[in-house]
Coordinates of C-alpha atoms and ligand atoms in Angstrom, one line a residue:
X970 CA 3.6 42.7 -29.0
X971 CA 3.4 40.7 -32.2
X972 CA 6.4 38.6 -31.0
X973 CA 4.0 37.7 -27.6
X974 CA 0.9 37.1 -29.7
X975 CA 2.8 34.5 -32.1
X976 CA 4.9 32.9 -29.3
X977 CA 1.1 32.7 -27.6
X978 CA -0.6 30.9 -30.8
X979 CA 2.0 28.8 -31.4
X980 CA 2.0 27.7 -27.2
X981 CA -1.5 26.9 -28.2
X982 CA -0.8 25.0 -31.4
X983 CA 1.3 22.8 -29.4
X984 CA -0.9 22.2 -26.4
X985 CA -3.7 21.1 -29.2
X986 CA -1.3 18.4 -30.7
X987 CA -0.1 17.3 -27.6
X988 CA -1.5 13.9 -26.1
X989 CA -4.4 15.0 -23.9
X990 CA -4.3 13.7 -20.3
X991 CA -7.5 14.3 -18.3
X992 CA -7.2 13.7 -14.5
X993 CA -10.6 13.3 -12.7
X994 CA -10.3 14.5 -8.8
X995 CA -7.6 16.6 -6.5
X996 CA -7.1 14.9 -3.6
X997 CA -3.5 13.4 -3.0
X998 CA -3.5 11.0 -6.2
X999 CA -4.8 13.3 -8.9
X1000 CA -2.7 16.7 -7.6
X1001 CA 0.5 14.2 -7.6
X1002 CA -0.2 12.9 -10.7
X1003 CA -0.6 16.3 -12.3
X1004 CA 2.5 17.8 -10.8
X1005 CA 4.5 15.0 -12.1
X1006 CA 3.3 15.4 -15.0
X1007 CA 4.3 19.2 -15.0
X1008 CA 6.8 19.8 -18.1
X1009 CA 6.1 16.6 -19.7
X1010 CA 5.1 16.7 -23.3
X1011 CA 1.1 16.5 -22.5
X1012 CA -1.5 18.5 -22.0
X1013 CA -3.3 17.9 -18.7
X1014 CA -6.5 18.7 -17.5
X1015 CA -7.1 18.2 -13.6
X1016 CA -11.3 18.1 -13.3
X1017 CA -12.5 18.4 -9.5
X1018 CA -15.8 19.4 -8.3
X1019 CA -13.9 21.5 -5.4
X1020 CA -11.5 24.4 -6.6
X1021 CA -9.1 23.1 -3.6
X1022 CA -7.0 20.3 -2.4
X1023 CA -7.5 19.4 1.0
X1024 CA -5.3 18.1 3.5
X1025 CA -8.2 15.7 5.0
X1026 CA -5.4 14.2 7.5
X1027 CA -5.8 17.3 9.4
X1028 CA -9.8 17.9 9.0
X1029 CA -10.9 16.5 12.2
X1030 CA -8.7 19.8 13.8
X1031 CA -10.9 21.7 12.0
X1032 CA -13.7 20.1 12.7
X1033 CA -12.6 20.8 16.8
X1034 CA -11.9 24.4 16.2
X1035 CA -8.3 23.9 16.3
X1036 CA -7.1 24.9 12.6
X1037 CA -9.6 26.6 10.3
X1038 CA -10.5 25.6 6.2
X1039 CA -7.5 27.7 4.8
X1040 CA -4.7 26.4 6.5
X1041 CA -5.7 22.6 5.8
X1042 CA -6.7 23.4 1.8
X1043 CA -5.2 25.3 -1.0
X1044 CA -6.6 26.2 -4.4
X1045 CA -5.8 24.0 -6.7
X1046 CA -5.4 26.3 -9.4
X1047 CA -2.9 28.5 -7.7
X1048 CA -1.2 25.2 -6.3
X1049 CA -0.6 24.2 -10.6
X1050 CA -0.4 27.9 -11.8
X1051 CA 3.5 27.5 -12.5
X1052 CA 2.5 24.1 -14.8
X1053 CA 2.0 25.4 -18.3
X1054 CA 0.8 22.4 -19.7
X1055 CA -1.5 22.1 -16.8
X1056 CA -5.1 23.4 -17.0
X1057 CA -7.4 23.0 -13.9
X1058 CA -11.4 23.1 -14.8
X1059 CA -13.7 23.1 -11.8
X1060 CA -16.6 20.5 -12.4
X1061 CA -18.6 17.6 -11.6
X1062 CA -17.8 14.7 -13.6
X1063 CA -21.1 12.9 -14.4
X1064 CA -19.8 9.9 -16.6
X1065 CA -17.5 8.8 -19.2
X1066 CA -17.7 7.4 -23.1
X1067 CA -15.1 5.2 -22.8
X1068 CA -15.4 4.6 -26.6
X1069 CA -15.7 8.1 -27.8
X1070 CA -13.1 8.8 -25.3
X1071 CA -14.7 11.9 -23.6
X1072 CA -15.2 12.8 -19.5
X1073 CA -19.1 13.9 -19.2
X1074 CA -19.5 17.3 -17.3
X1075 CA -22.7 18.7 -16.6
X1076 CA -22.5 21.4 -19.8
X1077 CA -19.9 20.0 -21.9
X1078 CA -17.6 17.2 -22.5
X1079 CA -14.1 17.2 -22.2
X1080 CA -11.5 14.6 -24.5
X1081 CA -8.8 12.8 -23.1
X1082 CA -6.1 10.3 -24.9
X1083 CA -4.9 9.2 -21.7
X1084 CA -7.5 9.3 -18.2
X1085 CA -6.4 9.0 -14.5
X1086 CA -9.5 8.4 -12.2
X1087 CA -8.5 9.7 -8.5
X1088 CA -12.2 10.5 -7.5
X1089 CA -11.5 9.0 -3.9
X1090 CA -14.4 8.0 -1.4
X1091 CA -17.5 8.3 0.3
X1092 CA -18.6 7.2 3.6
X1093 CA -20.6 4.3 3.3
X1094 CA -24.0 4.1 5.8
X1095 CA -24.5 0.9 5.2
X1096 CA -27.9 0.6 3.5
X1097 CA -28.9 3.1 6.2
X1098 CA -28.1 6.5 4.2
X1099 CA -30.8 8.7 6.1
X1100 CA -28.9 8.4 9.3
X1101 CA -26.6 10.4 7.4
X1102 CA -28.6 13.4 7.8
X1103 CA -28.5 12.8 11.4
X1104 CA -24.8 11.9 12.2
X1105 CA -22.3 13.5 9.6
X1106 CA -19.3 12.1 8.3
X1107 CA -15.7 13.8 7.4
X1108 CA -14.9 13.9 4.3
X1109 CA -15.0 17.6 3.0
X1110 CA -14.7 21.3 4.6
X1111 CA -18.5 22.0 5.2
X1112 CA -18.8 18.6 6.7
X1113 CA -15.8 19.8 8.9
X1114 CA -18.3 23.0 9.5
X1115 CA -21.1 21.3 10.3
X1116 CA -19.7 19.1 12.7
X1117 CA -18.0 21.9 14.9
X1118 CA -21.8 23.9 14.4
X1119 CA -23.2 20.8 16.1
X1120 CA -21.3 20.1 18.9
X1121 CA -20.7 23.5 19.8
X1122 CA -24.3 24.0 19.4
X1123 CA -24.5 21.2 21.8
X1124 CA -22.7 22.8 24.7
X1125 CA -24.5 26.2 24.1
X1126 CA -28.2 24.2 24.6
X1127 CA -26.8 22.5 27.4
X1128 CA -25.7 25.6 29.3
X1129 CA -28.8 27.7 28.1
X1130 CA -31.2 24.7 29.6
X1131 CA -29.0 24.7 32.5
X1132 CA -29.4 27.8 32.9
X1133 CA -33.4 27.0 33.6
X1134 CA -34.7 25.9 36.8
X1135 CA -37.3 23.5 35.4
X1136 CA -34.3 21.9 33.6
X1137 CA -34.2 18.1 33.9
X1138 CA -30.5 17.0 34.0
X1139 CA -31.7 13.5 31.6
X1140 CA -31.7 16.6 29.0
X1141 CA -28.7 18.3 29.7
X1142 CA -26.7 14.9 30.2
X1143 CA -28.7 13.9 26.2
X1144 CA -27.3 17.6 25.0
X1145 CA -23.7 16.6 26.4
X1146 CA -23.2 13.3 25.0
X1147 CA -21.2 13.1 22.2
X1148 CA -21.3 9.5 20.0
X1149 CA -18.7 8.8 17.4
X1150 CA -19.5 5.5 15.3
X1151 CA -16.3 3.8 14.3
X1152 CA -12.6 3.7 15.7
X1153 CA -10.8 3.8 12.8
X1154 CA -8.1 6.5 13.0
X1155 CA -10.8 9.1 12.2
X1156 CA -13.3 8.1 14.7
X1157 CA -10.4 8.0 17.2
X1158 CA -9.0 11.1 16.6
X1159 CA -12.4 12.8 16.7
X1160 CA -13.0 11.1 20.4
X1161 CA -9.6 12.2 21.8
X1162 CA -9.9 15.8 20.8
X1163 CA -13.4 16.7 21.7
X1164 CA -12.7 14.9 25.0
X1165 CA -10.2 17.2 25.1
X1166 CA -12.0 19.9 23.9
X1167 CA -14.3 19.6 26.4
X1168 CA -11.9 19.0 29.5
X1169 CA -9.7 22.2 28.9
X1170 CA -10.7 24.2 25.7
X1171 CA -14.2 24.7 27.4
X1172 CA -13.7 23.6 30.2
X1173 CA -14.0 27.4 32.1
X1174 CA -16.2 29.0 29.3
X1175 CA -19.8 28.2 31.0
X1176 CA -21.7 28.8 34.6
X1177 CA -24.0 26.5 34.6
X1178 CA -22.8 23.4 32.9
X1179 CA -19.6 21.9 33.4
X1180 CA -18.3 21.3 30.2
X1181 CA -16.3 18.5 31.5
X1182 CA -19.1 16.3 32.2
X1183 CA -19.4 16.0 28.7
X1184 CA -20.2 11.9 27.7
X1185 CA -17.4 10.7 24.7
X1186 CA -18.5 7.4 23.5
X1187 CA -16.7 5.6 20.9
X1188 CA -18.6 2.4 19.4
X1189 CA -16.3 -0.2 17.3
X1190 CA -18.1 -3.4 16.0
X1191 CA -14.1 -4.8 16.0
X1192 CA -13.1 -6.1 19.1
X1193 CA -10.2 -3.1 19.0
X1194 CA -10.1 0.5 18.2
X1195 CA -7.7 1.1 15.1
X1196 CA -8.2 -2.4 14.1
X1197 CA -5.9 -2.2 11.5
X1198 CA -2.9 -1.2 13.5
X1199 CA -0.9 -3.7 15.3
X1200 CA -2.5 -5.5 18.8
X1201 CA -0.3 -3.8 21.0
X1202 CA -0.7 0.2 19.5
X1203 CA -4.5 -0.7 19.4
X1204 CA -4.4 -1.7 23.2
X1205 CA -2.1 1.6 23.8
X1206 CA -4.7 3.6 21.6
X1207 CA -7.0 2.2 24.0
X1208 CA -6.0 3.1 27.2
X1209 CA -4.7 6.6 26.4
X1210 CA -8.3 7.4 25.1
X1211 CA -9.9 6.2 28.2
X1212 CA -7.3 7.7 30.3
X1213 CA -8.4 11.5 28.4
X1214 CA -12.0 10.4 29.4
X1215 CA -13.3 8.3 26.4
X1216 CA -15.7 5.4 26.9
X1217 CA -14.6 2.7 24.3
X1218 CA -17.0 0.7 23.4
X1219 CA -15.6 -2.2 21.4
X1220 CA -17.6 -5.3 19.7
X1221 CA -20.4 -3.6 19.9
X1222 CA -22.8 -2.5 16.7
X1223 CA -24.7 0.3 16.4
X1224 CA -28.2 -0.7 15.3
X1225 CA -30.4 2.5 14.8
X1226 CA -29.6 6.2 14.7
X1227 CA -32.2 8.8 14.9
X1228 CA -33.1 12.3 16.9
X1229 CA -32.8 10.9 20.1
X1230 CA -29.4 9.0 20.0
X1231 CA -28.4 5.7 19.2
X1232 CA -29.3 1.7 20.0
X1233 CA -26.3 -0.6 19.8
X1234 CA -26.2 -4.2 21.4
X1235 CA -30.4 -3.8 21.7
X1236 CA -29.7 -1.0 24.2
X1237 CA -30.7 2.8 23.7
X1238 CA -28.0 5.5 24.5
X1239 CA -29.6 9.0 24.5
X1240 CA -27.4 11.8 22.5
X1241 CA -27.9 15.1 21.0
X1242 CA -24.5 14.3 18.7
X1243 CA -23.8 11.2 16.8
X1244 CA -20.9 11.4 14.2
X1245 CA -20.2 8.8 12.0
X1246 CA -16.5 7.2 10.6
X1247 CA -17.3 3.7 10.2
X1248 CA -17.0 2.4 6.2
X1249 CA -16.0 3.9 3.0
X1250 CA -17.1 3.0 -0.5
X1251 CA -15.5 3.5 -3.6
X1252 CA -16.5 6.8 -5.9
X1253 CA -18.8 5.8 -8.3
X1254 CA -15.9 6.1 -11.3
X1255 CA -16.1 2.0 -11.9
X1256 CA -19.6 2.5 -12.8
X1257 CA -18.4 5.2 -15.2
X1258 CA -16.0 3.0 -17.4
X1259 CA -17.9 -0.4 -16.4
X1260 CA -15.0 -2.0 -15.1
X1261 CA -15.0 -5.0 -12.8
X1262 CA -14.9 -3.5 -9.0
X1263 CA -14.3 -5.2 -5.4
X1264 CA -17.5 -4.9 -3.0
X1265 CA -16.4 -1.3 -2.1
X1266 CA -16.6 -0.2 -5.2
X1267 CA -12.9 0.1 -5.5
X1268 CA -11.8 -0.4 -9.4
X1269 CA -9.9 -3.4 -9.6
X1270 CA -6.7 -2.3 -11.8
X1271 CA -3.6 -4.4 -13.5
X1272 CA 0.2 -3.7 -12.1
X1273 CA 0.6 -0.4 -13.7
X1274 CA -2.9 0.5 -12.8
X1275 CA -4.5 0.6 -15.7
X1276 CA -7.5 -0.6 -16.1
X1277 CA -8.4 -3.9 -17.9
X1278 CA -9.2 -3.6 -21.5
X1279 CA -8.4 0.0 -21.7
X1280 CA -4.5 0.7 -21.5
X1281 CA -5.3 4.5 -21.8
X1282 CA -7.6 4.5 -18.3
X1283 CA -5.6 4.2 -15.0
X1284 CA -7.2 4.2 -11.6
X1285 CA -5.1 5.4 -8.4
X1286 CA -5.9 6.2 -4.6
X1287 CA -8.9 5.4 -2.6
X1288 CA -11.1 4.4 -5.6
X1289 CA -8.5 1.8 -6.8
X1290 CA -8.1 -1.8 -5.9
X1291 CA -4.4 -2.0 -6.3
X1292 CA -2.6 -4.7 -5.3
X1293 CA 1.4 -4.8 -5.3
X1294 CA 4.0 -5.8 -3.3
X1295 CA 5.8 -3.3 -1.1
X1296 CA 8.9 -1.8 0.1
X1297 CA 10.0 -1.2 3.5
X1298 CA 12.5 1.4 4.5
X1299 CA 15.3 -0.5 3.9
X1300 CA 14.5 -1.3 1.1
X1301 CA 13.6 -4.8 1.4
X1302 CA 10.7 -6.3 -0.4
X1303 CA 7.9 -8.3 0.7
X1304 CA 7.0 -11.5 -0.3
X1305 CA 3.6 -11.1 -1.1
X1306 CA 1.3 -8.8 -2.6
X1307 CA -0.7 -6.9 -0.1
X1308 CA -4.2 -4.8 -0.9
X1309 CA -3.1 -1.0 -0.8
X1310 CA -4.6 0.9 2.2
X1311 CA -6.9 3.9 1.9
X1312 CA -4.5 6.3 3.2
X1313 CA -2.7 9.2 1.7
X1314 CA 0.5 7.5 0.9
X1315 CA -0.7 4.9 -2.0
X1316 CA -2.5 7.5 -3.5
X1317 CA 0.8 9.6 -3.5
X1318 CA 3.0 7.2 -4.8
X1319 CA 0.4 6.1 -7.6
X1320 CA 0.0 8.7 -8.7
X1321 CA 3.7 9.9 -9.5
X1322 CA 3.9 6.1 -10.5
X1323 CA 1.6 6.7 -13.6
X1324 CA 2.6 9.8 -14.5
X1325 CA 6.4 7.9 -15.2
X1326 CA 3.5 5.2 -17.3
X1327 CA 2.0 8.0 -19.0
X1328 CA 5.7 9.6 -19.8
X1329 CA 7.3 6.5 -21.0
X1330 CA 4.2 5.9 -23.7
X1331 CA 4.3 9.2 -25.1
X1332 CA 8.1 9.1 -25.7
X1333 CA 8.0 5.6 -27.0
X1334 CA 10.5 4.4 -24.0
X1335 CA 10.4 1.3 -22.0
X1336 CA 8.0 2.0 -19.0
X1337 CA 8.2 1.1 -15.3
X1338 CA 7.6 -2.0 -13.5
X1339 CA 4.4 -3.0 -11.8
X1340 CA 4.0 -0.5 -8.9
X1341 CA 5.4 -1.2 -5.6
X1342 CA 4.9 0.5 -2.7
X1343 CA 7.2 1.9 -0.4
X1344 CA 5.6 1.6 3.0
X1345 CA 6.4 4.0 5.3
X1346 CA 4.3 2.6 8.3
X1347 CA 1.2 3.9 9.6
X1348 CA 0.9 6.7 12.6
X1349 CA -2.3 7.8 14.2
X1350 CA -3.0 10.7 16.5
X1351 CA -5.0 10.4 20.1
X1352 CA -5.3 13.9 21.6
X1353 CA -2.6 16.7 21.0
X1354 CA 0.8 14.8 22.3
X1355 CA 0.0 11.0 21.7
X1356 CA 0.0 9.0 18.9
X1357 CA 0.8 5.5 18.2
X1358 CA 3.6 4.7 15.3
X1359 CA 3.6 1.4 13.4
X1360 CA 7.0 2.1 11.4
X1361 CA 6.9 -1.6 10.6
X1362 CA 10.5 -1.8 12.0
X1363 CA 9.8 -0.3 14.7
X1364 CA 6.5 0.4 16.7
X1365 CA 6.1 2.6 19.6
X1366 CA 3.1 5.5 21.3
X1367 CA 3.4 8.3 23.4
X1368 CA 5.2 11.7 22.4
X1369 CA 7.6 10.2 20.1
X1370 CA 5.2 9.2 18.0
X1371 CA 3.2 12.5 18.3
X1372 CA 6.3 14.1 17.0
X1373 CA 7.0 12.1 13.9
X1374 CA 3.3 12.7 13.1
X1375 CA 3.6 16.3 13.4
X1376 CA 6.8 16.5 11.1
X1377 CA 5.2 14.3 8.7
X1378 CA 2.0 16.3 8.3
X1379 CA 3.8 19.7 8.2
X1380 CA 6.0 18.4 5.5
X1381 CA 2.9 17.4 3.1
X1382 CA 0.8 19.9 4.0
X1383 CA 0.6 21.7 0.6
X1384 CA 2.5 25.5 0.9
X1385 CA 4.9 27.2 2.9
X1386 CA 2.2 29.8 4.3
X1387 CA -0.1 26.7 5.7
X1388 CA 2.8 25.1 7.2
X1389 CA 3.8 28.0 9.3
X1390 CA 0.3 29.0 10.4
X1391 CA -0.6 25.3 11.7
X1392 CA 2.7 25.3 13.5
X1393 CA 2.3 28.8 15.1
X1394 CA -1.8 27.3 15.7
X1395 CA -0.1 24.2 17.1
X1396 CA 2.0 26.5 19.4
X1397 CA -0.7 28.1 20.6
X1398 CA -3.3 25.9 21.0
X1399 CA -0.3 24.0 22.6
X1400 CA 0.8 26.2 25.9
X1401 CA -3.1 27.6 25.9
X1402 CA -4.9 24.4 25.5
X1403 CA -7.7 26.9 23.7
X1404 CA -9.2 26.5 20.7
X1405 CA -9.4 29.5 18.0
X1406 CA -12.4 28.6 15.6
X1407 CA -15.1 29.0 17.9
X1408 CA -17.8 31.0 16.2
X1409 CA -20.7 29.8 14.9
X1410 CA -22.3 30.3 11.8
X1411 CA -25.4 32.6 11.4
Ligands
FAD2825 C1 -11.3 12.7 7.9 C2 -10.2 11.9 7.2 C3 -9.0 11.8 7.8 C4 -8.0 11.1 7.2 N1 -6.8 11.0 7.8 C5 -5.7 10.4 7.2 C6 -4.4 10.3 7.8 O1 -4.2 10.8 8.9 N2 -3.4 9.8 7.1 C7 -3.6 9.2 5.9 O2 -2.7 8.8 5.2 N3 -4.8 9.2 5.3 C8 -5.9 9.8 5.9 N4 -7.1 9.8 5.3 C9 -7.3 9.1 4.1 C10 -6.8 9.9 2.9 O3 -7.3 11.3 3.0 C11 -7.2 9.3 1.6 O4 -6.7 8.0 1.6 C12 -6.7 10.1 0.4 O5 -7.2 11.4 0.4 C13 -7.0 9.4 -0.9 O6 -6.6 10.2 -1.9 P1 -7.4 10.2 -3.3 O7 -6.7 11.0 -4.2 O8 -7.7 8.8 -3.7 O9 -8.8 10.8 -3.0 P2 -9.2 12.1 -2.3 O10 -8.1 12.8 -1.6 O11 -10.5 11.9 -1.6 O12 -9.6 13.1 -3.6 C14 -10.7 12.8 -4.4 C15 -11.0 14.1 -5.2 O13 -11.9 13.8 -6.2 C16 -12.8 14.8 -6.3 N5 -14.0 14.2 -6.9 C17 -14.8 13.2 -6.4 N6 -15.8 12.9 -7.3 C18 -15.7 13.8 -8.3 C19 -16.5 14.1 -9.4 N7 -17.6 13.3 -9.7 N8 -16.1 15.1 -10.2 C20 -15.1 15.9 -10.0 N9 -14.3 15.7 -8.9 C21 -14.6 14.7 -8.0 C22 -13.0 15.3 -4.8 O14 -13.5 16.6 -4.8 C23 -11.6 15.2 -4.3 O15 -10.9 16.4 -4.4 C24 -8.2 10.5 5.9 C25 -9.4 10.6 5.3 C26 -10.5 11.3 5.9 C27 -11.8 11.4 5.3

């Protein structure tokens, strides 16, 4: 007993002499950060204002009904419990005193040596934030929540005023029309599966509406969908959403959001549901440590990703402006530096990159080169067996592509547990072409 109790103090001891590393935010950049920093001579605390890590690739399923909150999240202090040297603190991180070298929580501060800001996004409205409160964006589990909620909600008003003989159909048609704004990959994702959603999942659940009259519009001020894929997988994208039923509407802006739909291109579209995934801007951590941003906010960082004038702040993932040349598959490098994308992958590979930084300068060895990225390619999903793959080698759509994308996102899906529920979900939702999260909240 005394032997544990002195074994525990002098645990402690160390951990106080230890270089402090204070990670802000567990999404992909801050949780890989932290695990590769498990075992190294530091002690970390990981600060998030959620107690999980969330798989957001796969929010928009449960968004549909198709996977629900667990198997797409994970607690992030069970995720770290085997780190030792890892502490996880669940908080909202308010600021920073760059010179006294302390995080700001709402009670208390917390000190750091060495600070990795991974704090991510938010959707951007544009000047407009009060259509927010009208069409919802993606980003977390109750927005996931409140989305289903609504459009479920949708077809239940639909089939109740059906149901009416004073009904007018300009109503029902209003309650059925579903508008997504923005055809990025999540906007396009959305659009295929509630058009699917509505053509099978519910397609036999109501008498007096038929489910699949439902509307699907998709509004892209681009003149593509996915405008950052390649030509050809936009034009593929394209087609496959119009052939499940989708209306793409492409160069056209939406003006005005409010109660009774949306205008865009000076004409009004009645809707009961507008969602919105058009543009992201940067968490507010460059305002924290007053550091010079890009117009989204993004923190612009130097070629190990710290931040200028302060070698002991590092910025990775959505909230970072990194750019660094790139890898491809083979191995070959590219000429020039490109801007990192705000997917999952840079924030991955940053984060693992500055926990090597942060190693090196605690043991006094020679650190890393700049960052480079090893690009992997891009995939995006379009209903449950399509997707398009941009491999950079290679490019190519259809169930191929699907495939890949399902191996990829059961491989990073955090825990054994989740990836065999989403498969067996997959399955299922697969030969039934139902959807299990159907209930709504009280
Ligand atoms: C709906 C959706 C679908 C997506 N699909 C894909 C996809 O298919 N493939 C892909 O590669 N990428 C996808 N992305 C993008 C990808 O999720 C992001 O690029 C990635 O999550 C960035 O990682 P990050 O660590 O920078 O930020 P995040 O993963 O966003 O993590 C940020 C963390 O910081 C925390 N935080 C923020 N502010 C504070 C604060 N003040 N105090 C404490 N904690 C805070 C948040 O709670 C969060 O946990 C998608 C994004 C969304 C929204």
């Amino acid at each position: 007993m005394i032997e544990a109790e002195k074994t525990h103090s002098s645990e402690k001891q160390t951990a106080l002499t230890r270089p402090r590393v204070v990670i802000i935010g567990g999404g992909f950049g801050g949780l890989y950060a932290a695990r590769a920093l498990g075992g190294a001579s530091v002690s970390v605390t990981l600060i998030d204002k959620r107690n999980y890590h969330l798989f957001r690739p796969l929010l928009y399923q449960a968004a549909t009904g198709l996977l629900s909150a667990d198997e797409i999240s994970g607690p992030l202090r069970s995720i770290l419990s085997r780190q030792n040297n890892i502490d996880v603190l669940l908080g909202e991180v308010t600021g920073v005193d760059t010179q006294k070298r302390v995080v700001r929580l709402e009670q208390h501060d917390v000190s750091y040596d060495f600070l990795i800001l991974a704090t991510g996004v938010q959707y951007n409205y544009f000047g407009h934030d009060e259509w927010s409160r009208i069409a919802p964006s993606l980003v977390s589990l109750s927005d996931a929540d409140r989305i289903r909620a609504k459009v479920l909600l949708a077809f239940e008003q639909a089939e109740e005023l059906a149901a009416l003989e004073s009904a007018r159909t300009t109503s029902i048609q209003k309650l059925l029309t579903f508008v997504l704004v923005g055809a990025g990959t999540v906007g396009v994702e959305m659009a295929a599966t509630l058009a699917e959603m509505s053509r099978m999942a519910l397609a036999h659940d109501f008498h007096h509406i038929d489910a699949r009259s439902a509307q699907i519009l998709l509004y892209e001020t681009a003149p593509r969908v996915l405008p950052s894929y390649p030509e050809t997988l936009s034009a593929r994208a394209q087609r496959h959403l119009e052939h499940l039923g989708v209306k793409v509407c492409t160069s056209t802006s939406v003006t005005s959001i409010d109660a009774d739909g949306i205008i865009a291109n000076g004409q009004r579209v009645p809707a009961a549901t507008v969602l919105w995934s058009a543009g992201v801007l940067a968490s507010p951590a460059g305002r924290w440590i007053n550091s010079a941003t890009d117009k989204s906010g993004r923190i612009i960082v130097n070629s190990d990703l710290s931040v200028p004038d302060h070698p002991e702040i590092f910025a990775i993932g959505d909230t970072a402006h990194v750019v660094a040349h790139s890898r491809n598959l083979l191995g070959i490098k590219s000429k020039e530096p490109m801007l990192m994308p705000g997917v999952a992958q840079p924030a991955i590979q940053e984060g693992r990159y500055v926990a090597r930084v942060i190693r090196c300068r605690v043991a006094g060895t020679k650190p890393p080169g700049p960052f480079c990225y090893l690009d992997k390619g891009d995939l995006a999903i379009v209903g449950r067996a399509y997707a398009v793959a941009d491999l950079r080698l290679l490019r190519f759509s259809g169930f191929p592509a699907w495939l890949i994308w399902a191996v990829v996102h059961i491989y990073f899906l955090i825990g054994f547990a989740n990836r065999f529920f989403v498969l067996v979900q997959w399955g299922l939702a697969f030969l039934t072409k139902r959807r299990r999260v159907r209930v709504l909240p009280e």
